[in-house]
Amino acid sequence: MPTTILAVRRLAPLWILALLAALLAVGSAPAHAAPDTSVVVDGSQGGRTFDGIGAISGGGGNSRLLRDYPAAQQAQILDYLFKPGYGANLQLLKLEIGGDANSTDGSEPSIEHARGTVNCDAGYEFWLAEQAKARNPGIKFYGLAWAAPGWINGGFWSTDTIDYLISWLGCAKQHGLTVSYLGGWNERGHDAGWFVQLRAALDAHGYRDVQLVADDSGWGVADDMAKDPAFNDAVSIIGTHYSCEGGDGGNAHTCSSTTTAKNSGKPLWDSENGSQDMNTGAPALIRAITRGYLDASMTSYFNWPLIAAIYPNLPYGTVGLATANSPWSGNYTIGASTWATAQVTQFAQPGWTFVDSASGYLGGSESNGSYVTLKSPNGSDYSTVLETTTATAPQTVDVQVKGGLSTGTVHVWSTDVNTPDPATSFVRGQDITPAADGSYSLTMQPGHVYTVTTTTGQGKGTATPPAAHPLALPYRDSFDGDAAGTEARYLSDMQGSFEVQPCAAGRRGMCLQQMAPVKPIEWQDDSDLFTLAGDTTWSDYTLQTDAELAAPGTLELIGRAGTQNRPQSHQQGYFFQISDTGAWSILKSDADGKRTALMRSATTPLGTGTWHTLALSFDGPSITASVDGRKLGTVSDGSYTAGLGGLGLTSYDTDQFDNLSFTPVRHAAAAADLTVTPSPSTVQRGKQLTVTTTLSVPKQGKPADGVNMTLDAPAGFVYDSMAQVFGSVQPGHSATAVWQLTAPTAAASKPVLTATATFAQQGVAQVLRQDAQVQVTNPPPPSGVNDVSDLDFVTSTNGWGPVERDQSVGGTNAGDGTPLTINGTVYPKGLGTNSVSDVTIYLGGNCSKFTATVGNDDDAGGNGSMTFSVLGDGKTLAATGTVRGHDPAQQISADLTGVQTLDLVVGDAGDGNAYDHGDWAEPKLTCAG
């Protein structure tokens, strides 16, 4: 082993010396260090050409909120992503070619919603590219479509789509942007003839330098290219997605490609990878870069996404290189994945060459980590990136430099990616001075990325964000300050495209308009068209907007929008929908897309081409919908307590919205009374009672609008819990709701029933609650010797029809059976059941013995199989084996000493309940008294 010589620069700051102790061990590896690795960095050797590291803005909407950040913080975030020597230093940027449809975290606008009308300023992707280019003039851009506008004829693989892509390239040119790479349809395979046609169209329109990437899916494209010379000639780069171990979001311990792909002569790109948290995903990110080359010969890596500049309730809320979800506060977070990326991008540029002989696995095993070496075109500089993310112990690498490469000072930078912390991210260590023969050693800790380099100019940004805070209420937007064709501040489209346009239907100024006139060619499932805005912490507020239906259809207001799962229709929250006919509803949706109607009714038709004011208000569990200042109805539901607001429509129309506002609710005392009266107030287990709730408005009060009442009863009560709706109650009048309940059967108790009335008075949502206690008692216990069929049941259940007294089970009505008969013997007293059945009788500890004769009734014709069990207070006291048709009758008895509740249970013996006519013949209880 060559002598290790590390020279610390004189007058080095103390913080550097402290970090050296933690990050670099010099010349004395621990006793249990991993096997040493010897690396010869020979400038005369080579490999494939490095094409750069990039990220993806798109797939979809994940950069949306960055556009609305304050200028200072926006510039800081962009610097961290693109500025050389500052942060991620990205060398490539993939841009979504918008198609007005959701492509994961939102819907990106098309430049051409309708055929022939092109808006080159649509969306924010060109703006983002401009910002990237301003910071790094050498950055290259890659365009890819996830969806496409619906006017395209012939599906995605059509001439119309090619024309659309040509138009998009023209828009990029208008913005001073050169697009170097263009793909087909994200993760939807390929049409070889279409790529050939696209190549010809690009050449004919002056885009010969644009290289085609295929197919942004899997390696199968390489096989088809090998069989089709024209297809092979059209495509310059083979790009695949998630080809490392674990796939989408996987661990990337190993990566793979195919022999056909490697032998194609084309660059192989990891054109989408990542899908990981900005911090915990950093180890997989660096593995996909280094091992992606070692295992699969991939020379470029694109992280999905660039940044999580999305509302935090959306999928992948912290996935990317950074998070920026609070534009009103300016707060953002730079993730460890930024610094893992910087460990490559700040030390090697596109056009550098991999040195295959100086790349491999540490100690010859992927469990120790991996390394790749790249050399500069001038043949002097080199950088070696080493990752120890799968290692468990320190290890030393011995390096020998030759072949014309610089043997001068080596600079060392490192990032702890396994335990991310800003203090240990992208830290410059002690310089190394190689020996005269170009040799040196480096001892590395587990869980790190190291870069040793002869280059200079690296750096770590120092900008810090302000603290986060919620978006303050009230919040209003008239859209009058926005230019036509732009997106309104803080609005994040989920499906369709909402842009500011001149108001229609006689209104002056600017309005928000849904622009997609027909259903797009979608990448993700269809849904209502909607856009979200606001703060996930908002709780009690009123969302109000003016709205105009351009065509017959349904408008939608969304409140307390919480978790959204994929696809976007799986949006948790409350929805107020109202159609041109006046039909309206308040719906609740969970994050699995299940919608429940809380209230439905109708009001005066809205019509089309006219403006109306819609509102949806939240005050605790009270949810109130209104139109043109009239309260339509109020429901009570406490499932979701906070969330964003939103606007939408249910069909592809060009409806408009104006004067969007979110205001905190005003709390004022209700001028009304609520009473709740149970009758009787004492009820036996399993018996019925009536509960009456009455809302009264005093003569001097104000009208109560949108009145509805609900009753909440503890578990065990059986009743219809649907809200009862009454509209308006005028002063001096009242509304009464009547509820029929069956008391619990489990045990005696003193439950509390809660009545709730929700309504609005003078525009203020109100909630009144009133409790009433009832007493659920046990029935009188039996005394003496009793036929069970003569006693009251606490409850009874049966597998077919009701449990019959003194006859067998017949049809579905009581009393339609035949005499109890087991194996030819008729019994005058007993219970006729059909499995699975349970008869519950209260004993109160007063009985000592139960006896019965059991069997399958002869009316089953010898069919059926069942079991009989006697349970006392839930414990089995006696049981039979399987009893079948025509079996002799069996005797069953049980000691009931101290038993409070008796259950007589007939089971189905595990084979279904057909013909299981189980008879309890002559069942008797012997009790005291």
XYZ file of N, CA, C and O in Angstrom, residues 673-840:
672
model
N -83.979 27.886 19.722
C -83.854 26.889 20.791
C -84.024 25.498 20.197
O -84.811 25.291 19.261
N -83.308 24.533 20.782
C -83.412 23.147 20.362
C -83.749 22.286 21.571
O -83.099 22.394 22.618
N -84.766 21.484 21.445
C -85.122 20.539 22.503
C -85.089 19.127 21.947
O -85.299 18.907 20.748
N -84.833 18.170 22.846
C -84.822 16.760 22.458
C -85.527 15.963 23.556
O -85.211 16.101 24.738
N -86.531 15.156 23.159
C -87.358 14.431 24.116
C -87.450 12.965 23.726
O -88.047 12.628 22.691
N -86.877 12.057 24.545
C -87.059 10.626 24.283
C -88.340 10.110 24.945
O -88.699 10.545 26.046
N -89.023 9.190 24.273
C -90.252 8.618 24.839
C -90.320 7.137 24.472
O -90.366 6.793 23.287
N -90.298 6.250 25.478
C -90.131 6.564 26.897
C -88.683 6.905 27.219
O -87.793 6.623 26.410
N -88.461 7.432 28.382
C -87.091 7.745 28.793
C -86.396 6.535 29.380
O -85.182 6.536 29.549
N -87.184 5.511 29.704
C -86.628 4.235 30.156
C -87.152 3.148 29.228
O -88.362 3.032 29.003
N -86.237 2.343 28.661
C -86.617 1.363 27.664
C -85.834 0.079 27.892
O -84.669 0.119 28.307
N -86.490 -1.043 27.678
C -85.795 -2.310 27.827
C -84.843 -2.546 26.659
O -85.043 -2.033 25.555
N -83.838 -3.356 26.919
C -82.891 -3.755 25.876
C -83.639 -4.321 24.671
O -84.520 -5.173 24.804
N -83.282 -3.819 23.478
C -83.858 -4.331 22.245
C -85.238 -3.819 21.916
O -85.794 -4.183 20.877
N -85.828 -2.952 22.780
C -87.160 -2.423 22.516
C -87.069 -1.042 21.877
O -86.011 -0.416 21.834
N -88.194 -0.561 21.375
C -88.204 0.688 20.623
C -88.530 1.888 21.498
O -89.216 1.774 22.522
N -88.006 3.038 21.064
C -88.363 4.315 21.656
C -88.424 5.359 20.566
O -87.871 5.158 19.472
N -89.092 6.451 20.847
C -89.225 7.564 19.911
C -88.515 8.769 20.490
O -88.658 9.078 21.681
N -87.734 9.442 19.639
C -87.050 10.664 20.061
C -87.533 11.802 19.171
O -87.513 11.684 17.941
N -87.957 12.888 19.804
C -88.454 14.064 19.081
C -87.498 15.222 19.305
O -87.155 15.543 20.446
N -87.025 15.845 18.210
C -86.183 17.039 18.306
C -86.919 18.200 17.648
O -87.483 18.057 16.568
N -86.906 19.343 18.333
C -87.653 20.502 17.855
C -86.770 21.741 17.873
O -86.148 22.056 18.900
N -86.694 22.427 16.733
C -86.022 23.722 16.645
C -87.083 24.805 16.617
O -87.969 24.789 15.748
N -86.988 25.756 17.547
C -87.976 26.833 17.649
C -87.291 28.172 17.499
O -86.228 28.413 18.089
N -87.889 29.054 16.684
C -87.380 30.414 16.509
C -88.344 31.361 17.214
O -89.551 31.360 16.916
N -87.863 32.151 18.172
C -88.775 33.070 18.878
C -89.350 34.127 17.949
O -88.794 34.410 16.880
N -90.471 34.713 18.375
C -91.145 35.706 17.541
C -90.237 36.885 17.214
O -90.339 37.482 16.137
N -89.383 37.265 18.158
C -88.500 38.409 17.929
C -87.203 38.015 17.217
O -86.344 38.862 16.981
N -87.051 36.743 16.849
C -85.834 36.278 16.203
C -85.826 36.514 14.698
O -86.730 37.145 14.135
N -84.811 35.989 14.057
C -84.657 36.074 12.610
C -84.901 34.695 12.003
O -84.719 33.672 12.660
N -85.300 34.626 10.742
C -85.542 33.327 10.113
C -84.303 32.427 10.175
O -83.170 32.902 10.041
N -84.552 31.154 10.418
C -83.491 30.146 10.372
C -83.555 29.485 8.997
O -84.552 28.849 8.655
N -82.507 29.661 8.192
C -82.499 29.161 6.819
C -81.697 27.861 6.728
O -80.713 27.657 7.439
N -82.113 27.012 5.791
C -81.379 25.767 5.547
C -81.341 24.854 6.754
O -80.317 24.221 7.026
N -82.459 24.745 7.465
C -82.489 23.963 8.705
C -82.390 22.470 8.401
O -83.100 21.956 7.530
N -81.509 21.804 9.105
C -81.571 20.342 9.137
C -81.177 19.863 10.516
O -80.461 20.543 11.252
N -81.710 18.708 10.887
C -81.463 18.144 12.210
C -80.958 16.720 12.083
O -81.387 15.970 11.202
N -80.022 16.386 12.958
C -79.486 15.038 13.023
C -79.551 14.557 14.464
O -79.638 15.355 15.402
N -79.512 13.243 14.621
C -79.491 12.630 15.943
C -78.333 11.649 15.985
O -78.210 10.768 15.125
N -77.480 11.808 16.990
C -76.358 10.898 17.189
C -76.644 10.033 18.403
O -76.934 10.548 19.498
N -76.573 8.732 18.230
C -76.794 7.778 19.307
C -75.588 6.856 19.405
O -74.944 6.549 18.398
N -75.249 6.405 20.605
C -74.085 5.521 20.758
C -74.251 4.224 19.990
O -75.354 3.844 19.574
N -73.134 3.538 19.817
C -73.140 2.252 19.128
C -74.107 1.299 19.809
O -74.204 1.255 21.038
N -74.828 0.549 19.026
C -75.804 -0.398 19.541
C -77.221 0.003 19.243
O -78.103 -0.847 19.110
N -77.489 1.317 19.147
C -78.810 1.786 18.736
C -78.979 1.538 17.239
O -78.047 1.733 16.448
N -80.176 1.133 16.856
C -80.487 0.921 15.448
C -81.518 1.968 15.046
O -82.607 2.042 15.633
N -81.165 2.800 14.025
C -82.078 3.844 13.567
C -81.551 4.431 12.271
O -80.407 4.186 11.884
N -82.367 5.221 11.607
C -81.987 5.920 10.374
C -81.344 7.242 10.770
O -82.017 8.148 11.265
N -80.033 7.356 10.564
C -79.298 8.540 11.008
C -79.243 9.649 9.961
O -78.575 10.662 10.174
N -79.920 9.483 8.817
C -79.889 10.508 7.782
C -80.480 11.810 8.309
O -81.469 11.818 9.029
N -79.840 12.938 7.945
C -80.331 14.245 8.375
C -81.748 14.486 7.861
O -82.101 14.067 6.760
N -82.559 15.160 8.672
C -83.900 15.555 8.261
C -83.879 17.056 7.949
O -83.433 17.863 8.761
N -84.330 17.407 6.750
C -84.182 18.754 6.210
C -85.521 19.476 6.236
O -86.558 18.903 5.881
N -85.513 20.764 6.627
C -86.750 21.514 6.795
C -86.762 22.869 6.089
O -87.732 23.595 6.181
N -85.693 23.243 5.402
C -85.693 24.546 4.742
C -85.649 25.670 5.762
O -84.854 25.655 6.691
N -86.568 26.656 5.648
C -86.573 27.815 6.542
C -87.623 27.659 7.632
O -88.702 27.094 7.410
N -87.279 28.162 8.820
C -88.226 28.263 9.936
C -88.368 29.738 10.279
O -87.389 30.407 10.624
N -89.576 30.245 10.161
C -89.823 31.665 10.381
C -89.980 31.972 11.866
O -90.279 31.084 12.690
N -89.781 33.239 12.258
C -89.965 33.629 13.664
C -91.352 33.221 14.168
O -92.358 33.354 13.465
N -91.391 32.678 15.399
C -92.635 32.232 15.996
C -93.040 30.835 15.578
O -94.108 30.361 15.983
N -92.214 30.158 14.794
C -92.554 28.822 14.329
C -91.452 27.835 14.727
O -90.405 28.226 15.256
N -91.690 26.572 14.456
C -90.731 25.537 14.818
C -90.742 24.428 13.783
O -91.659 24.324 12.969
N -89.723 23.599 13.829
C -89.614 22.404 12.993
C -89.325 21.228 13.903
O -88.514 21.334 14.837
N -89.995 20.119 13.642
C -89.861 18.948 14.511
C -89.438 17.733 13.697
O -90.016 17.442 12.648
N -88.424 17.027 14.196
C -87.968 15.778 13.600
C -88.259 14.642 14.555
O -88.064 14.776 15.772
N -88.749 13.532 14.032
C -89.095 12.375 14.849
C -88.216 11.201 14.425
O -88.094 10.911 13.227
N -87.660 10.508 15.409
C -86.726 9.417 15.155
C -87.217 8.162 15.869
O -87.576 8.212 17.046
N -87.232 7.047 15.179
C -87.579 5.761 15.774
C -86.282 4.969 15.975
O -85.537 4.733 15.024
N -86.055 4.559 17.229
C -84.825 3.864 17.563
C -85.141 2.532 18.226
O -86.152 2.399 18.928
N -84.263 1.576 18.022
C -84.281 0.328 18.773
C -83.096 0.357 19.720
O -81.951 0.600 19.308
N -83.369 0.120 21.020
C -82.333 0.226 22.040
C -81.296 -0.870 21.876
O -81.568 -1.942 21.307
N -80.096 -0.653 22.365
C -79.055 -1.691 22.288
C -79.479 -2.958 23.015
O -80.259 -2.921 23.971
N -78.960 -4.075 22.572
C -79.299 -5.362 23.167
C -78.207 -5.892 24.069
O -78.416 -6.868 24.794
N -77.020 -5.296 24.060
C -75.870 -5.906 24.719
C -75.976 -5.914 26.231
O -75.677 -6.912 26.884
N -76.393 -4.779 26.837
C -76.404 -4.686 28.294
C -77.212 -3.466 28.715
O -77.501 -2.573 27.895
N -77.565 -3.426 29.976
C -78.213 -2.237 30.520
C -77.207 -1.088 30.528
O -76.010 -1.287 30.731
N -77.689 0.131 30.302
C -76.789 1.279 30.225
C -77.583 2.566 30.383
O -78.820 2.552 30.441
N -76.847 3.700 30.461
C -77.474 5.016 30.519
C -76.865 5.888 29.417
O -76.078 6.801 29.688
N -77.165 5.602 28.156
C -76.551 6.338 27.044
C -77.108 7.751 26.913
O -78.216 8.055 27.355
N -76.300 8.607 26.248
C -76.697 9.987 25.962
C -76.949 10.121 24.468
O -76.113 9.723 23.647
N -78.095 10.655 24.106
C -78.436 10.947 22.725
C -78.188 12.426 22.472
O -78.537 13.266 23.309
N -77.596 12.762 21.314
C -77.271 14.156 20.997
C -77.988 14.581 19.734
O -77.784 13.989 18.667
N -78.823 15.600 19.873
C -79.494 16.198 18.719
C -78.699 17.409 18.261
O -78.200 18.182 19.092
N -78.558 17.571 16.942
C -77.838 18.717 16.371
C -78.716 19.370 15.320
O -79.276 18.675 14.456
N -78.828 20.679 15.404
C -79.534 21.449 14.375
C -78.553 22.413 13.748
O -77.819 23.117 14.451
N -78.461 22.423 12.413
C -77.618 23.374 11.698
C -78.495 24.243 10.816
O -79.466 23.761 10.216
N -78.175 25.509 10.762
C -78.960 26.468 9.995
C -78.158 27.750 9.887
O -77.015 27.827 10.378
N -78.703 28.750 9.249
C -78.062 30.058 9.128
C -79.065 31.136 9.489
O -80.251 31.048 9.145
N -78.586 32.142 10.211
C -79.395 33.322 10.524
C -78.616 34.566 10.128
O -77.470 34.735 10.554
N -79.213 35.370 9.279
C -78.575 36.590 8.785
C -77.191 36.315 8.208
O -76.239 37.046 8.421
N -77.084 35.212 7.469
C -75.840 34.888 6.785
C -74.779 34.244 7.644
O -73.672 34.007 7.175
N -75.098 33.952 8.898
C -74.122 33.344 9.798
C -74.520 31.896 10.062
O -75.655 31.625 10.478
N -73.605 30.968 9.812
C -73.873 29.563 10.064
C -73.975 29.308 11.560
O -73.171 29.823 12.352
N -74.971 28.527 11.964
C -75.199 28.246 13.374
C -75.323 26.735 13.588
O -75.817 26.005 12.728
N -74.894 26.317 14.756
C -75.022 24.922 15.164
C -75.518 24.897 16.603
O -74.921 25.528 17.483
N -76.634 24.215 16.839
C -77.149 24.009 18.200
C -77.115 22.515 18.507
O -77.437 21.687 17.656
N -76.739 22.182 19.734
C -76.727 20.792 20.173
C -77.449 20.675 21.504
O -77.368 21.572 22.347
N -78.130 19.553 21.680
C -78.833 19.304 22.929
C -78.757 17.811 23.238
O -78.969 16.973 22.345
N -78.443 17.475 24.499
C -78.315 16.087 24.915
C -79.536 15.641 25.709
O -80.201 16.453 26.387
N -79.823 14.355 25.650
C -80.859 13.744 26.482
C -80.386 12.349 26.860
O -79.897 11.608 26.002
N -80.536 12.015 28.122
C -80.125 10.697 28.583
C -81.322 9.766 28.662
O -82.408 10.166 29.089
N -81.135 8.542 28.230
C -82.161 7.513 28.377
C -81.584 6.382 29.203
O -80.362 6.241 29.323
N -82.476 5.605 29.790
C -82.039 4.465 30.581
C -82.482 3.191 29.877
O -83.669 2.980 29.637
N -81.475 2.375 29.509
C -81.749 1.082 28.895
C -81.674 0.036 30.000
O -80.632 -0.131 30.640
N -82.793 -0.644 30.255
C -82.880 -1.562 31.383
C -82.976 -3.007 30.919
O -83.292 -3.293 29.756
N -82.735 -3.891 31.843
C -82.937 -5.304 31.583
C -84.423 -5.630 31.766
O -85.107 -5.042 32.601
N -84.925 -6.590 31.008
C -86.303 -7.022 31.240
C -86.378 -7.807 32.548
O -85.342 -8.235 33.084
N -87.575 -8.026 33.073
C -87.677 -8.840 34.309
C -87.158 -10.236 34.046
O -87.449 -10.847 33.012
N -86.377 -10.809 34.966
C -85.875 -12.167 34.764
C -87.003 -13.180 34.940
O -87.974 -12.937 35.661
N -86.921 -14.322 34.261
C -87.958 -15.343 34.431
C -87.877 -15.976 35.825
O -86.823 -15.950 36.473
N -88.999 -16.566 36.255
C -89.041 -17.277 37.533
C -89.803 -18.578 37.347
O -90.667 -18.702 36.469
N -89.491 -19.576 38.173
C -90.129 -20.874 38.058
C -89.625 -21.620 36.840
O -88.548 -21.383 36.317
N -90.430 -22.602 36.377
C -90.096 -23.394 35.189
C -90.824 -22.791 33.995
O -92.050 -22.589 34.034
N -90.051 -22.492 32.909
C -90.593 -21.749 31.773
C -90.301 -22.454 30.462
O -89.203 -23.011 30.265
N -91.301 -22.439 29.576
C -91.025 -22.757 28.179
C -90.385 -21.526 27.538
O -90.955 -20.420 27.571
N -89.207 -21.703 26.949
C -88.469 -20.570 26.373
C -89.299 -19.860 25.315
O -89.250 -18.629 25.177
N -90.115 -20.605 24.574
C -90.906 -19.977 23.506
C -91.985 -19.049 24.037
O -92.587 -18.298 23.264
N -92.225 -19.089 25.365
C -93.222 -18.194 25.948
C -92.601 -16.920 26.503
O -93.329 -16.022 26.959
N -91.263 -16.797 26.471
C -90.583 -15.662 27.069
C -90.303 -14.568 26.036
O -90.219 -14.827 24.833
N -90.138 -13.336 26.525
C -89.681 -12.245 25.664
C -88.203 -12.431 25.352
O -87.411 -12.812 26.225
N -87.844 -12.158 24.110
C -86.439 -12.173 23.716
C -85.869 -10.765 23.842
O -86.544 -9.774 23.519
N -84.627 -10.679 24.285
C -83.929 -9.391 24.193
C -83.706 -9.054 22.718
O -83.937 -7.954 22.253
N -83.281 -10.079 21.981
C -83.110 -9.918 20.536
C -83.062 -11.299 19.910
O -82.801 -12.299 20.600
N -83.336 -11.356 18.623
C -83.208 -12.613 17.903
C -82.807 -12.332 16.468
O -83.265 -11.365 15.864
N -81.931 -13.174 15.951
C -81.526 -13.091 14.545
C -81.660 -14.462 13.933
O -81.549 -15.490 14.619
N -81.890 -14.498 12.624
C -82.135 -15.764 11.959
C -81.598 -15.698 10.541
O -81.608 -14.641 9.894
N -81.131 -16.845 10.033
C -80.574 -16.881 8.685
C -81.617 -16.853 7.587
O -81.301 -16.592 6.426
N -82.887 -17.126 7.938
C -83.967 -17.070 6.944
C -85.268 -16.790 7.680
O -85.685 -17.542 8.548
N -85.906 -15.670 7.338
C -87.145 -15.304 8.005
C -86.920 -15.052 9.489
O -85.789 -14.986 9.974
N -88.021 -14.933 10.278
C -87.882 -14.718 11.715
C -87.741 -16.039 12.468
O -88.098 -17.107 11.953
N -87.207 -15.967 13.691
C -87.258 -17.116 14.580
C -88.728 -17.386 14.908
O -89.480 -16.475 15.280
N -89.160 -18.629 14.748
C -90.562 -18.985 14.976
C -90.745 -19.567 16.381
O -89.874 -20.272 16.902
N -91.903 -19.284 16.976
C -92.270 -19.835 18.280
C -93.255 -20.994 18.057
O -94.289 -20.824 17.406
N -92.917 -22.167 18.603
C -93.768 -23.357 18.590
C -94.082 -23.855 17.177
O -95.100 -24.519 16.954
N -93.225 -23.542 16.210
C -93.325 -24.113 14.878
C -91.984 -23.962 14.179
O -91.115 -23.215 14.627
N -91.828 -24.704 13.092
C -90.562 -24.649 12.367
C -90.495 -23.388 11.510
O -91.495 -22.701 11.312
N -89.283 -23.132 10.965
C -89.116 -22.000 10.047
C -89.872 -22.298 8.759
O -89.805 -23.412 8.222
N -90.609 -21.273 8.280
C -91.317 -21.424 7.018
C -90.755 -20.480 5.989
O -89.622 -20.618 5.523
N -91.585 -19.482 5.636
C -91.136 -18.483 4.672
C -90.504 -17.301 5.381
O -89.863 -17.440 6.425
N -90.707 -16.108 4.808
C -90.085 -14.904 5.351
C -90.981 -14.179 6.344
O -90.577 -13.160 6.901
N -92.214 -14.666 6.584
C -93.127 -14.018 7.517
C -93.248 -14.841 8.792
O -93.025 -16.055 8.821
N -93.627 -14.162 9.872
C -93.842 -14.851 11.136
C -95.092 -15.729 11.040
O -96.087 -15.372 10.397
N -95.052 -16.903 11.704
C -96.212 -17.773 11.789
C -96.510 -18.568 10.540
O -97.624 -19.086 10.395
N -95.574 -18.709 9.623
C -95.861 -19.439 8.376
C -95.134 -20.781 8.321
O -94.885 -21.329 7.250
N -94.775 -21.332 9.522
C -94.079 -22.602 9.549
C -95.020 -23.785 9.730
O -96.248 -23.675 9.598
N -94.458 -24.952 10.055
C -95.205 -26.192 10.292
C -94.863 -26.690 11.689
O -93.911 -26.189 12.329
N -95.567 -27.669 12.227
C -95.246 -28.180 13.567
C -93.796 -28.642 13.662
O -93.230 -29.204 12.707
N -93.179 -28.383 14.810
C -91.810 -28.803 15.050
C -91.728 -30.328 15.014
O -92.378 -31.015 15.813
N -90.937 -30.877 14.101
C -90.870 -32.329 13.922
C -89.417 -32.734 13.713
O -88.752 -32.261 12.780
N -88.915 -33.624 14.609
C -87.549 -34.117 14.486
C -87.595 -35.635 14.390
O -88.074 -36.318 15.314
N -87.157 -36.172 13.260
C -87.092 -37.622 13.034
C -88.429 -38.295 13.339
O -88.503 -39.326 13.994
N -89.521 -37.659 12.886
C -90.853 -38.215 13.008
C -91.591 -37.867 14.274
O -92.795 -38.142 14.393
N -90.938 -37.268 15.245
C -91.591 -36.898 16.496
C -91.988 -35.439 16.450
O -91.159 -34.568 16.145
N -93.263 -35.149 16.781
C -93.773 -33.783 16.785
C -93.692 -33.236 18.212
O -94.057 -33.913 19.180
N -93.220 -31.989 18.305
C -93.071 -31.327 19.604
C -93.953 -30.087 19.613
O -93.870 -29.241 18.711
N -94.805 -29.940 20.638
C -95.736 -28.802 20.652
C -95.072 -27.473 21.008
O -95.586 -26.421 20.647
N -93.957 -27.487 21.731
C -93.330 -26.248 22.178
C -91.893 -26.204 21.675
O -91.223 -27.250 21.579
N -91.432 -24.983 21.379
C -90.040 -24.841 20.997
C -89.807 -23.662 20.056
O -90.703 -22.840 19.798
N -88.582 -23.615 19.538
C -88.164 -22.535 18.654
C -87.743 -23.125 17.311
O -86.961 -24.087 17.259
N -88.236 -22.557 16.226
C -87.824 -22.943 14.891
C -86.864 -21.914 14.320
O -87.198 -20.727 14.251
N -85.674 -22.357 13.917
C -84.656 -21.427 13.414
C -84.080 -21.917 12.097
O -84.326 -23.048 11.669
N -83.311 -21.042 11.470
C -82.495 -21.388 10.299
C -81.120 -20.759 10.517
O -81.011 -19.550 10.771
N -80.081 -21.592 10.455
C -78.752 -21.038 10.751
C -78.407 -19.916 9.750
O -78.927 -19.908 8.629
N -77.587 -19.015 10.171
C -77.020 -18.847 11.504
C -78.027 -18.042 12.325
O -78.504 -16.995 11.858
N -78.371 -18.505 13.554
C -79.388 -17.837 14.355
C -78.893 -17.664 15.771
O -78.005 -18.397 16.234
N -79.495 -16.678 16.467
C -79.120 -16.393 17.852
C -80.345 -15.821 18.560
O -80.893 -14.803 18.128
N -80.773 -16.477 19.632
C -81.881 -15.993 20.459
C -81.303 -15.612 21.809
O -80.647 -16.439 22.479
N -81.505 -14.341 22.209
C -80.943 -13.822 23.456
C -82.060 -13.620 24.471
O -83.081 -12.979 24.172
